[in-house]
């Protein structure tokens, strides 16, 4: 049997930028083929070619021996932005791709039953009538995965499907993908999580500079070797330099209740990173969303010793509280330039005031691009052309340039490669050294342990355990999140 997907010499340019420089790649039936590489290496561009969003400038792409244009219906896709319509129900999102049958006046019960069955196959208990907007990010990811698996496709293409999922949900998804492989379905799997890739894939291809720099089987390589191939050099694992926090309390919370979590009582000192960890839906993200004015909450809070109450992000920024989330669809204005995104709110950047000359704006944006090492074509380039890691650095730069006392992070490096993640951690470390207090909510236990001075482990909306110093290990955090005790 021939290759299910075959790409030969694929080239794609965007202006002066060559995203793909002669990519050769195959996906066999019943194979999980992982695609790894830095942001900007060409992974997303290749997926967009497969989906029909872009056409290759040269080269050949075939599916099942037929030209891609005639056989694209044999592929199902899950992109980083998930492709869900938030105002519609889960079942109706399934109907968008599977059809609505004879639905005219009454709800299509058959569609709801099929939707529930597809979700149950992944171990997900979600009412198909639930609006997608009411689901947390991790549940939305599982809905997108289940919807793709609902189609009778010969191959499934997944772009960072586990970026915002905790370990328990990751393993559930990986088990479902292994079942697909056993049925003869091909899986093209894009991820930055190297341990996950080695545990799942039959073959791994490293993209660097728009070409396949390396293709190996997992048993033929190690995480360190993969990381070195991705970067073109050995990678030093990021680890935040832990210092004693300053004596002053930057954030104090008493009796905070939000989104079913709490009541929470805590303090974060200047220069300290407080990690909030837990399984999906455990409540670890509620603190940050409440303090940034993204949801209703009750209780009391102080920032820098002053009473704090934010009903909106504007209130939060005015009081010295900034936010960086993992959903770049909500954090960046894609139709605008890099400069416009960096200086989106002049009241909270170096460009104070609303009347700014374009020349000064470009010069200021250029300085920020250099300071935060953002790989961009220039201040006037569209932010939508940036890789995920560089777009996230734009979001972080904008937040830090507001000069906050407290920075709230939620899944901040979802979909960010190992190199960009190390740079992101360095920027946070530098800001903490200058006195910034950070609250980090993440489902990535390794990230929480690498970055945090203390960790609050959440379960069912309450703090199960507080860990500090040598207690902050992946094993201890994971065990506490699951309600157990590490050996």
Tab-separated table of C-alpha atoms in Angstrom:
chain	number	residue	atom	x	y	z
A	1	UNK	CA	0.000	0.000	0.000
A	2	UNK	CA	1.345	3.442	-0.956
A	3	UNK	CA	1.707	6.521	1.206
A	4	UNK	CA	-1.508	8.081	2.443
A	5	UNK	CA	-0.039	11.602	2.222
A	6	UNK	CA	3.038	12.369	0.116
A	7	UNK	CA	4.731	15.766	-0.189
A	8	UNK	CA	7.699	16.222	-2.523
A	9	UNK	CA	9.721	19.429	-2.874
A	10	UNK	CA	7.004	21.696	-1.460
A	11	UNK	CA	7.928	25.394	-1.526
A	12	UNK	CA	5.888	28.301	-0.153
A	13	UNK	CA	6.921	31.961	0.032
A	14	UNK	CA	5.239	34.882	1.786
A	15	UNK	CA	6.840	37.923	0.233
A	16	UNK	CA	10.549	37.744	1.024
A	17	UNK	CA	10.003	35.046	3.671
A	18	UNK	CA	10.385	31.411	2.569
A	19	UNK	CA	8.202	29.327	4.905
A	20	UNK	CA	8.780	26.000	3.104
A	21	UNK	CA	11.980	25.414	1.148
A	22	UNK	CA	11.465	22.031	-0.492
A	23	UNK	CA	9.690	19.887	2.095
A	24	UNK	CA	9.611	16.106	1.590
A	25	UNK	CA	7.270	14.169	3.871
A	26	UNK	CA	5.145	11.005	3.866
A	27	UNK	CA	2.347	9.732	6.101
A	28	UNK	CA	1.590	6.020	5.892
A	29	UNK	CA	-1.793	4.358	6.595
A	30	UNK	CA	-2.002	3.290	10.237
A	31	UNK	CA	0.885	5.560	11.251
A	32	UNK	CA	1.242	8.405	13.726
A	33	UNK	CA	3.820	10.772	12.243
A	34	UNK	CA	4.846	13.638	14.512
A	35	UNK	CA	6.005	16.963	13.110
A	36	UNK	CA	8.156	19.093	15.438
A	37	UNK	CA	10.152	22.286	15.030
A	38	UNK	CA	10.506	25.872	16.158
A	39	UNK	CA	7.717	28.366	15.645
A	40	UNK	CA	8.240	29.587	12.102
A	41	UNK	CA	9.853	26.330	10.918
A	42	UNK	CA	6.999	25.716	8.461
A	43	UNK	CA	4.727	23.294	10.345
A	44	UNK	CA	1.603	25.449	10.312
A	45	UNK	CA	2.238	26.509	6.711
A	46	UNK	CA	2.293	22.873	5.589
A	47	UNK	CA	-0.932	22.149	7.466
A	48	UNK	CA	-2.578	25.180	5.860
A	49	UNK	CA	-1.528	23.850	2.455
A	50	UNK	CA	-3.102	20.492	3.266
A	51	UNK	CA	-6.316	22.224	4.359
A	52	UNK	CA	-6.486	24.411	1.245
A	53	UNK	CA	-5.896	27.744	2.961
A	54	UNK	CA	-2.640	28.178	0.991
A	55	UNK	CA	-1.463	26.745	-2.328
A	56	UNK	CA	2.157	25.628	-2.675
A	57	UNK	CA	4.298	27.736	-4.999
A	58	UNK	CA	5.943	24.557	-6.289
A	59	UNK	CA	6.196	20.876	-5.447
A	60	UNK	CA	3.678	18.040	-5.281
A	61	UNK	CA	1.214	17.001	-2.576
A	62	UNK	CA	-0.887	13.843	-2.962
A	63	UNK	CA	-3.458	12.067	-0.800
A	64	UNK	CA	-3.954	8.388	-1.522
A	65	UNK	CA	-2.108	8.794	-4.812
A	66	UNK	CA	-4.441	11.564	-6.024
A	67	UNK	CA	-3.730	15.305	-6.301
A	68	UNK	CA	-4.469	17.121	-3.053
A	69	UNK	CA	-7.176	19.308	-4.612
A	70	UNK	CA	-9.248	16.218	-5.534
A	71	UNK	CA	-8.648	14.242	-2.338
A	72	UNK	CA	-8.676	16.879	0.397
A	73	UNK	CA	-12.030	15.551	1.652
A	74	UNK	CA	-10.157	12.503	2.974
A	75	UNK	CA	-8.400	14.699	5.569
A	76	UNK	CA	-9.788	16.042	8.864
A	77	UNK	CA	-8.134	18.954	10.684
A	78	UNK	CA	-7.794	20.333	14.196
A	79	UNK	CA	-5.994	23.685	14.129
A	80	UNK	CA	-4.601	25.719	17.012
A	81	UNK	CA	-7.662	28.000	16.899
A	82	UNK	CA	-9.930	24.885	17.004
A	83	UNK	CA	-12.404	26.223	14.422
A	84	UNK	CA	-15.413	26.122	16.762
A	85	UNK	CA	-18.280	28.637	16.640
A	86	UNK	CA	-18.582	29.769	20.241
A	87	UNK	CA	-22.166	31.046	19.947
A	88	UNK	CA	-23.400	27.615	18.806
A	89	UNK	CA	-23.949	24.448	20.804
A	90	UNK	CA	-21.528	21.532	20.801
A	91	UNK	CA	-23.945	19.478	18.684
A	92	UNK	CA	-24.423	22.281	16.162
A	93	UNK	CA	-20.640	22.567	15.817
A	94	UNK	CA	-20.620	18.874	14.914
A	95	UNK	CA	-23.421	19.554	12.438
A	96	UNK	CA	-21.335	22.186	10.671
A	97	UNK	CA	-18.980	19.465	9.443
A	98	UNK	CA	-21.180	16.349	9.560
A	99	UNK	CA	-24.436	17.860	8.261
A	100	UNK	CA	-27.738	18.548	10.001
A	101	UNK	CA	-29.812	15.805	8.391
A	102	UNK	CA	-33.466	16.747	7.958
A	103	UNK	CA	-33.552	19.298	10.731
A	104	UNK	CA	-36.196	21.947	10.005
A	105	UNK	CA	-38.191	22.933	13.059
A	106	UNK	CA	-37.252	20.683	15.997
A	107	UNK	CA	-33.741	19.908	17.229
A	108	UNK	CA	-32.045	17.006	15.466
A	109	UNK	CA	-31.974	14.357	18.209
A	110	UNK	CA	-29.936	12.050	16.013
A	111	UNK	CA	-27.186	14.646	15.738
A	112	UNK	CA	-27.205	15.079	19.526
A	113	UNK	CA	-26.954	11.321	20.037
A	114	UNK	CA	-24.077	11.029	17.567
A	115	UNK	CA	-22.323	13.980	19.167
A	116	UNK	CA	-22.676	12.457	22.634
A	117	UNK	CA	-21.331	9.128	21.337
A	118	UNK	CA	-18.279	10.781	19.748
A	119	UNK	CA	-17.537	12.672	22.952
A	120	UNK	CA	-18.009	9.528	25.045
A	121	UNK	CA	-15.443	7.719	22.870
A	122	UNK	CA	-12.902	10.201	24.238
A	123	UNK	CA	-14.232	9.816	27.780
A	124	UNK	CA	-15.786	13.302	27.739
A	125	UNK	CA	-19.107	13.902	29.501
A	126	UNK	CA	-20.442	17.134	27.962
A	127	UNK	CA	-24.083	17.839	27.203
A	128	UNK	CA	-24.261	18.296	23.385
A	129	UNK	CA	-26.695	21.184	23.921
A	130	UNK	CA	-24.078	23.205	25.848
A	131	UNK	CA	-22.891	26.391	24.081
A	132	UNK	CA	-19.192	26.203	23.240
A	133	UNK	CA	-18.737	29.636	24.846
A	134	UNK	CA	-19.634	28.081	28.215
A	135	UNK	CA	-16.812	25.519	28.045
A	136	UNK	CA	-13.266	26.000	29.401
A	137	UNK	CA	-10.411	25.925	26.877
A	138	UNK	CA	-9.497	22.324	27.656
A	139	UNK	CA	-13.065	21.109	27.041
A	140	UNK	CA	-13.192	23.028	23.757
A	141	UNK	CA	-10.047	21.221	22.632
A	142	UNK	CA	-11.627	17.864	23.379
A	143	UNK	CA	-14.784	18.877	21.485
A	144	UNK	CA	-12.682	19.838	18.449
A	145	UNK	CA	-10.841	16.518	18.590
A	146	UNK	CA	-14.060	14.525	18.918
A	147	UNK	CA	-15.603	16.443	16.005
A	148	UNK	CA	-12.650	15.635	13.760
A	149	UNK	CA	-12.766	11.962	14.735
A	150	UNK	CA	-16.519	11.977	13.995
A	151	UNK	CA	-15.752	12.344	10.283
A	152	UNK	CA	-14.988	9.293	8.166
A	153	UNK	CA	-11.522	10.546	7.235
A	154	UNK	CA	-8.512	8.497	6.125
A	155	UNK	CA	-6.127	10.874	7.911
A	156	UNK	CA	-6.404	13.293	10.816
A	157	UNK	CA	-4.115	16.327	11.092
A	158	UNK	CA	-3.727	17.769	14.598
A	159	UNK	CA	-1.923	21.046	15.300
A	160	UNK	CA	-0.959	21.309	19.001
A	161	UNK	CA	-4.107	19.531	20.286
A	162	UNK	CA	-2.739	19.064	23.818
A	163	UNK	CA	-1.284	22.541	24.283
A	164	UNK	CA	-3.834	23.455	26.985
A	165	UNK	CA	-4.657	19.984	28.334
A	166	UNK	CA	-3.518	18.561	31.684
A	167	UNK	CA	-1.915	15.126	31.867
A	168	UNK	CA	-5.112	13.130	32.466
A	169	UNK	CA	-6.816	14.543	29.365
A	170	UNK	CA	-3.642	14.258	27.286
A	171	UNK	CA	-3.439	10.532	27.929
A	172	UNK	CA	-7.121	10.117	27.048
A	173	UNK	CA	-6.531	11.853	23.712
A	174	UNK	CA	-3.376	9.872	22.964
A	175	UNK	CA	-5.232	6.624	23.645
A	176	UNK	CA	-7.928	7.654	21.157
A	177	UNK	CA	-5.285	8.433	18.522
A	178	UNK	CA	-3.679	5.021	19.039
A	179	UNK	CA	-7.079	3.412	18.438
A	180	UNK	CA	-7.377	5.388	15.197
A	181	UNK	CA	-3.944	4.168	14.128
A	182	UNK	CA	-4.970	0.582	14.825
A	183	UNK	CA	-7.944	1.070	12.478
A	184	UNK	CA	-5.613	2.130	9.679
A	185	UNK	CA	-6.140	5.887	9.955
A	186	UNK	CA	-3.062	8.057	9.426
A	187	UNK	CA	-2.343	10.737	12.018
A	188	UNK	CA	-0.136	13.776	11.358
A	189	UNK	CA	0.587	15.174	14.799
A	190	UNK	CA	2.183	18.592	15.391
A	191	UNK	CA	3.427	19.264	18.915
A	192	UNK	CA	6.145	21.011	20.909
A	193	UNK	CA	5.947	18.460	23.741
A	194	UNK	CA	8.859	16.186	22.967
A	195	UNK	CA	8.226	13.602	25.689
A	196	UNK	CA	4.655	13.276	24.466
A	197	UNK	CA	5.799	12.913	20.856
A	198	UNK	CA	8.296	10.176	21.700
A	199	UNK	CA	5.607	8.274	23.623
A	200	UNK	CA	3.046	8.508	20.825
A	201	UNK	CA	4.633	8.645	17.375
A	202	UNK	CA	5.826	5.911	15.053
A	203	UNK	CA	8.051	8.420	13.249
A	204	UNK	CA	9.192	11.947	14.084
A	205	UNK	CA	10.208	14.592	11.548
A	206	UNK	CA	12.017	17.750	12.624
A	207	UNK	CA	11.319	20.800	10.449
A	208	UNK	CA	14.010	23.475	10.398
A	209	UNK	CA	14.204	26.278	7.876
A	210	UNK	CA	11.246	24.912	5.921
A	211	UNK	CA	12.740	21.477	5.195
A	212	UNK	CA	12.796	18.075	6.914
A	213	UNK	CA	16.067	18.259	8.836
A	214	UNK	CA	15.629	14.847	10.484
A	215	UNK	CA	13.231	11.891	10.344
A	216	UNK	CA	13.658	9.182	12.995
A	217	UNK	CA	11.798	6.603	15.030
A	218	UNK	CA	11.376	7.465	18.740
A	219	UNK	CA	13.663	4.656	19.873
A	220	UNK	CA	16.451	6.068	17.698
A	221	UNK	CA	16.643	9.428	19.496
A	222	UNK	CA	16.239	11.248	22.818
A	223	UNK	CA	14.509	14.442	23.895
A	224	UNK	CA	17.873	16.216	24.081
A	225	UNK	CA	18.797	15.107	20.553
A	226	UNK	CA	15.421	16.188	19.189
A	227	UNK	CA	15.730	19.581	20.885
A	228	UNK	CA	19.229	20.037	19.461
A	229	UNK	CA	17.967	19.181	15.971
A	230	UNK	CA	15.050	21.602	16.346
A	231	UNK	CA	17.297	24.460	17.410
A	232	UNK	CA	20.315	23.549	15.307
A	233	UNK	CA	22.349	23.472	18.542
A	234	UNK	CA	22.211	22.037	22.034
A	235	UNK	CA	19.397	23.481	24.160
A	236	UNK	CA	19.821	24.377	27.805
A	237	UNK	CA	16.609	23.586	29.672
A	238	UNK	CA	15.006	26.725	31.044
A	239	UNK	CA	14.894	27.018	34.822
A	240	UNK	CA	13.903	30.154	36.675
A	241	UNK	CA	16.547	31.504	39.029
A	242	UNK	CA	14.893	31.381	42.414
A	243	UNK	CA	15.584	34.314	44.699
A	244	UNK	CA	14.164	35.222	48.067
A	245	UNK	CA	11.115	37.403	47.370
A	246	UNK	CA	11.072	40.967	48.575
A	247	UNK	CA	9.367	41.665	51.897
A	248	UNK	CA	6.611	43.842	50.438
A	249	UNK	CA	3.335	42.122	49.549
A	250	UNK	CA	2.339	42.911	45.964
A	251	UNK	CA	-0.981	41.036	45.993
A	252	UNK	CA	-3.202	40.055	48.911
A	253	UNK	CA	-6.485	38.162	48.451
A	254	UNK	CA	-9.035	37.296	51.124
A	255	UNK	CA	-12.124	35.126	50.647
A	256	UNK	CA	-12.077	35.314	46.841
A	257	UNK	CA	-14.753	33.170	45.180
A	258	UNK	CA	-15.071	32.964	41.391
A	259	UNK	CA	-16.217	30.417	38.812
A	260	UNK	CA	-16.904	27.832	41.502
A	261	UNK	CA	-13.418	28.152	43.022
A	262	UNK	CA	-12.611	29.383	46.520
A	263	UNK	CA	-12.752	30.895	48.970
A	264	UNK	CA	-9.068	31.719	48.387
A	265	UNK	CA	-6.750	33.450	50.857
A	266	UNK	CA	-3.221	34.159	49.638
A	267	UNK	CA	-0.365	36.609	49.374
A	268	UNK	CA	2.192	37.072	46.594
A	269	UNK	CA	5.315	39.074	47.336
A	270	UNK	CA	7.193	41.308	44.930
A	271	UNK	CA	9.582	39.228	42.812
A	272	UNK	CA	7.717	35.977	43.514
A	273	UNK	CA	6.038	33.552	41.103
A	274	UNK	CA	3.008	31.771	42.546
A	275	UNK	CA	2.027	28.739	40.475
A	276	UNK	CA	-1.569	27.476	40.336
A	277	UNK	CA	-1.837	23.872	39.122
A	278	UNK	CA	-4.517	21.212	38.867
A	279	UNK	CA	-6.463	18.933	36.568
A	280	UNK	CA	-8.857	20.295	33.940
A	281	UNK	CA	-11.632	22.308	35.559
A	282	UNK	CA	-10.042	22.184	39.036
A	283	UNK	CA	-10.282	25.982	39.420
A	284	UNK	CA	-6.632	27.011	39.058
A	285	UNK	CA	-7.440	29.637	36.418
A	286	UNK	CA	-10.249	31.355	38.311
A	287	UNK	CA	-7.970	33.589	40.408
A	288	UNK	CA	-6.331	35.253	37.416
A	289	UNK	CA	-9.542	35.640	35.423
A	290	UNK	CA	-11.296	37.198	38.409
A	291	UNK	CA	-8.509	39.646	39.200
A	292	UNK	CA	-8.334	40.786	35.574
A	293	UNK	CA	-12.061	41.483	35.484
A	294	UNK	CA	-12.941	38.613	33.154
A	295	UNK	CA	-15.560	37.090	35.447
A	296	UNK	CA	-17.681	38.023	38.449
A	297	UNK	CA	-16.152	37.455	41.868
A	298	UNK	CA	-16.605	38.263	45.512
A	299	UNK	CA	-14.099	38.772	48.290
A	300	UNK	CA	-11.439	41.403	48.842
A	301	UNK	CA	-8.059	42.102	47.251
A	302	UNK	CA	-5.184	44.543	47.624
A	303	UNK	CA	-2.456	45.455	45.117
A	304	UNK	CA	0.541	47.206	46.592
A	305	UNK	CA	-1.361	47.740	49.829
A	306	UNK	CA	-4.233	49.577	48.119
A	307	UNK	CA	-7.788	48.296	47.822
A	308	UNK	CA	-8.262	46.536	44.490
A	309	UNK	CA	-11.419	45.816	42.560
A	310	UNK	CA	-11.452	45.340	38.787
A	311	UNK	CA	-14.714	44.981	36.916
A	312	UNK	CA	-12.926	44.984	33.552
A	313	UNK	CA	-9.433	44.654	32.035
A	314	UNK	CA	-9.295	48.451	31.789
A	315	UNK	CA	-9.753	48.692	35.558
A	316	UNK	CA	-7.066	46.056	36.106
A	317	UNK	CA	-4.492	47.783	33.900
A	318	UNK	CA	-5.178	51.126	35.551
A	319	UNK	CA	-4.461	49.519	38.936
A	320	UNK	CA	-1.216	47.862	37.826
A	321	UNK	CA	-2.435	44.346	36.963
A	322	UNK	CA	-1.683	42.861	33.511
A	323	UNK	CA	-2.674	39.586	31.864
A	324	UNK	CA	-1.219	37.156	29.315
A	325	UNK	CA	-3.424	34.246	28.237
A	326	UNK	CA	-2.761	31.301	25.958
A	327	UNK	CA	-5.567	32.043	23.479
A	328	UNK	CA	-3.807	34.311	20.985
A	329	UNK	CA	-7.061	34.646	19.052
A	330	UNK	CA	-8.238	36.856	21.928
A	331	UNK	CA	-4.891	38.485	22.738
A	332	UNK	CA	-3.761	39.795	19.344
A	333	UNK	CA	-5.599	41.840	16.738
A	334	UNK	CA	-4.734	39.819	13.641
A	335	UNK	CA	-5.687	42.454	11.022
A	336	UNK	CA	-3.306	44.975	12.625
A	337	UNK	CA	0.456	45.375	12.356
A	338	UNK	CA	3.043	44.292	14.897
A	339	UNK	CA	3.507	47.929	15.940
A	340	UNK	CA	-0.218	48.482	16.384
A	341	UNK	CA	-0.461	45.350	18.547
A	342	UNK	CA	2.527	46.315	20.677
A	343	UNK	CA	1.098	49.808	21.238
A	344	UNK	CA	-2.553	48.799	21.230
A	345	UNK	CA	-3.432	50.933	24.256
A	346	UNK	CA	-1.280	54.074	24.380
A	347	UNK	CA	-2.361	54.789	27.973
A	348	UNK	CA	-0.412	51.733	29.110
A	349	UNK	CA	2.730	51.905	26.959
A	350	UNK	CA	5.690	54.238	26.610
A	351	UNK	CA	3.679	56.099	23.971
A	352	UNK	CA	1.412	57.853	26.457
A	353	UNK	CA	-1.541	59.738	25.030
A	354	UNK	CA	-3.684	59.182	21.973
A	355	UNK	CA	-1.893	61.443	19.469
A	356	UNK	CA	1.260	59.677	18.344
A	357	UNK	CA	3.140	60.234	15.113
A	358	UNK	CA	3.524	57.143	12.901
A	359	UNK	CA	7.293	57.706	12.788
A	360	UNK	CA	7.610	57.692	16.588
A	361	UNK	CA	5.272	54.708	16.818
A	362	UNK	CA	7.394	52.660	14.388
A	363	UNK	CA	10.593	53.642	16.203
A	364	UNK	CA	9.129	52.662	19.579
A	365	UNK	CA	7.832	49.362	18.191
A	366	UNK	CA	11.226	48.658	16.636
A	367	UNK	CA	12.899	49.050	20.037
A	368	UNK	CA	10.404	46.606	21.587
A	369	UNK	CA	10.940	44.093	18.785
A	370	UNK	CA	14.669	44.128	19.511
A	371	UNK	CA	14.290	44.142	23.305
A	372	UNK	CA	11.936	41.147	23.340
A	373	UNK	CA	13.666	39.376	20.437
A	374	UNK	CA	10.517	39.153	18.334
A	375	UNK	CA	11.233	37.595	14.941
A	376	UNK	CA	9.136	39.911	12.763
A	377	UNK	CA	9.586	41.399	9.287
A	378	UNK	CA	9.355	44.843	10.895
A	379	UNK	CA	6.949	47.063	12.821
A	380	UNK	CA	4.631	47.388	9.808
A	381	UNK	CA	4.313	43.645	9.189
A	382	UNK	CA	0.970	42.052	10.040
A	383	UNK	CA	0.954	40.226	13.372
A	384	UNK	CA	-0.970	37.420	11.644
A	385	UNK	CA	2.210	36.496	9.724
A	386	UNK	CA	4.141	35.771	12.944
A	387	UNK	CA	4.640	32.291	14.356
A	388	UNK	CA	2.748	31.415	17.520
A	389	UNK	CA	5.786	31.927	19.740
A	390	UNK	CA	6.561	35.355	18.341
A	391	UNK	CA	2.918	36.437	18.512
A	392	UNK	CA	2.947	35.445	22.192
A	393	UNK	CA	6.074	37.544	22.742
A	394	UNK	CA	4.138	40.504	21.324
A	395	UNK	CA	1.432	39.872	23.930
A	396	UNK	CA	3.999	39.571	26.748
A	397	UNK	CA	5.857	42.696	25.621
A	398	UNK	CA	2.633	44.695	25.618
A	399	UNK	CA	1.800	43.461	29.119
A	400	UNK	CA	5.240	44.173	30.590
A	401	UNK	CA	5.469	47.593	28.936
A	402	UNK	CA	2.356	48.596	30.888
A	403	UNK	CA	4.598	48.545	33.983
A	404	UNK	CA	2.417	46.279	36.147
A	405	UNK	CA	2.950	45.372	39.789
A	406	UNK	CA	1.225	42.010	39.196
A	407	UNK	CA	1.269	39.859	36.062
A	408	UNK	CA	-1.391	37.157	35.619
A	409	UNK	CA	-0.492	34.264	33.305
A	410	UNK	CA	-2.860	31.531	32.105
A	411	UNK	CA	-1.433	28.778	29.866
A	412	UNK	CA	1.084	31.383	28.598
A	413	UNK	CA	3.257	29.067	26.482
A	414	UNK	CA	0.539	26.890	24.903
A	415	UNK	CA	1.757	26.065	21.389
A	416	UNK	CA	5.162	27.697	21.927
A	417	UNK	CA	8.351	25.846	20.923
A	418	UNK	CA	11.212	24.996	23.277
A	419	UNK	CA	13.389	27.897	22.133
A	420	UNK	CA	10.685	30.558	22.375
A	421	UNK	CA	9.582	29.087	25.715
A	422	UNK	CA	13.095	29.524	27.118
A	423	UNK	CA	13.104	33.167	25.971
A	424	UNK	CA	9.650	33.679	27.510
A	425	UNK	CA	10.890	32.323	30.847
A	426	UNK	CA	13.959	34.564	30.674
A	427	UNK	CA	11.793	37.642	30.220
A	428	UNK	CA	9.623	36.668	33.191
A	429	UNK	CA	12.704	35.994	35.306
A	430	UNK	CA	14.159	39.414	34.460
A	431	UNK	CA	10.864	41.109	35.329
A	432	UNK	CA	10.679	39.255	38.663
A	433	UNK	CA	14.219	40.347	39.460
A	434	UNK	CA	12.952	43.918	39.109
A	435	UNK	CA	10.117	43.253	41.580
A	436	UNK	CA	7.216	41.987	39.458
A	437	UNK	CA	4.825	39.559	41.198
A	438	UNK	CA	3.481	36.771	38.980
A	439	UNK	CA	0.508	34.416	39.292
A	440	UNK	CA	0.897	31.513	36.854
A	441	UNK	CA	-2.030	29.169	36.089
A	442	UNK	CA	-1.019	26.264	33.883
A	443	UNK	CA	-2.002	22.661	33.190
A	444	UNK	CA	1.637	21.942	32.266
A	445	UNK	CA	3.124	20.592	35.505
A	446	UNK	CA	6.682	20.949	34.191
A	447	UNK	CA	6.136	24.612	33.396
A	448	UNK	CA	4.638	25.258	36.821
A	449	UNK	CA	7.584	23.579	38.545
A	450	UNK	CA	10.217	25.296	36.407
A	451	UNK	CA	8.799	28.764	36.966
A	452	UNK	CA	7.259	28.855	40.439
A	453	UNK	CA	8.622	29.670	43.882
A	454	UNK	CA	5.455	28.281	45.445
A	455	UNK	CA	2.652	26.173	43.977
A	456	UNK	CA	-0.998	25.945	44.969
A	457	UNK	CA	-2.478	22.658	43.748
A	458	UNK	CA	-6.218	22.909	43.103
A	459	UNK	CA	-8.878	20.218	43.236
A	460	UNK	CA	-12.595	20.819	42.818
A	461	UNK	CA	-12.221	24.552	43.318
A	462	UNK	CA	-10.181	24.457	46.524
A	463	UNK	CA	-6.468	24.422	47.319
A	464	UNK	CA	-5.525	20.824	48.075
A	465	UNK	CA	-1.909	21.477	48.876
A	466	UNK	CA	0.653	24.279	48.970
A	467	UNK	CA	4.197	23.356	47.933
A	468	UNK	CA	7.384	25.389	48.257
A	469	UNK	CA	11.123	25.020	47.703
A	470	UNK	CA	12.273	21.422	47.283
A	471	UNK	CA	8.660	20.227	47.467
A	472	UNK	CA	7.969	21.742	44.014
A	473	UNK	CA	8.459	18.724	41.751
A	474	UNK	CA	6.421	17.385	38.829
A	475	UNK	CA	5.716	14.162	40.733
A	476	UNK	CA	4.506	15.994	43.845
A	477	UNK	CA	2.325	18.435	41.881
A	478	UNK	CA	0.779	15.689	39.716
A	479	UNK	CA	0.078	13.487	42.739
A	480	UNK	CA	-1.582	16.328	44.640
A	481	UNK	CA	-3.668	17.273	41.595
A	482	UNK	CA	-4.997	13.722	41.371
A	483	UNK	CA	-5.690	13.601	45.084
A	484	UNK	CA	-2.819	11.263	45.965
A	485	UNK	CA	0.596	11.406	47.548
A	486	UNK	CA	3.907	11.197	45.688
A	487	UNK	CA	6.153	8.334	46.629
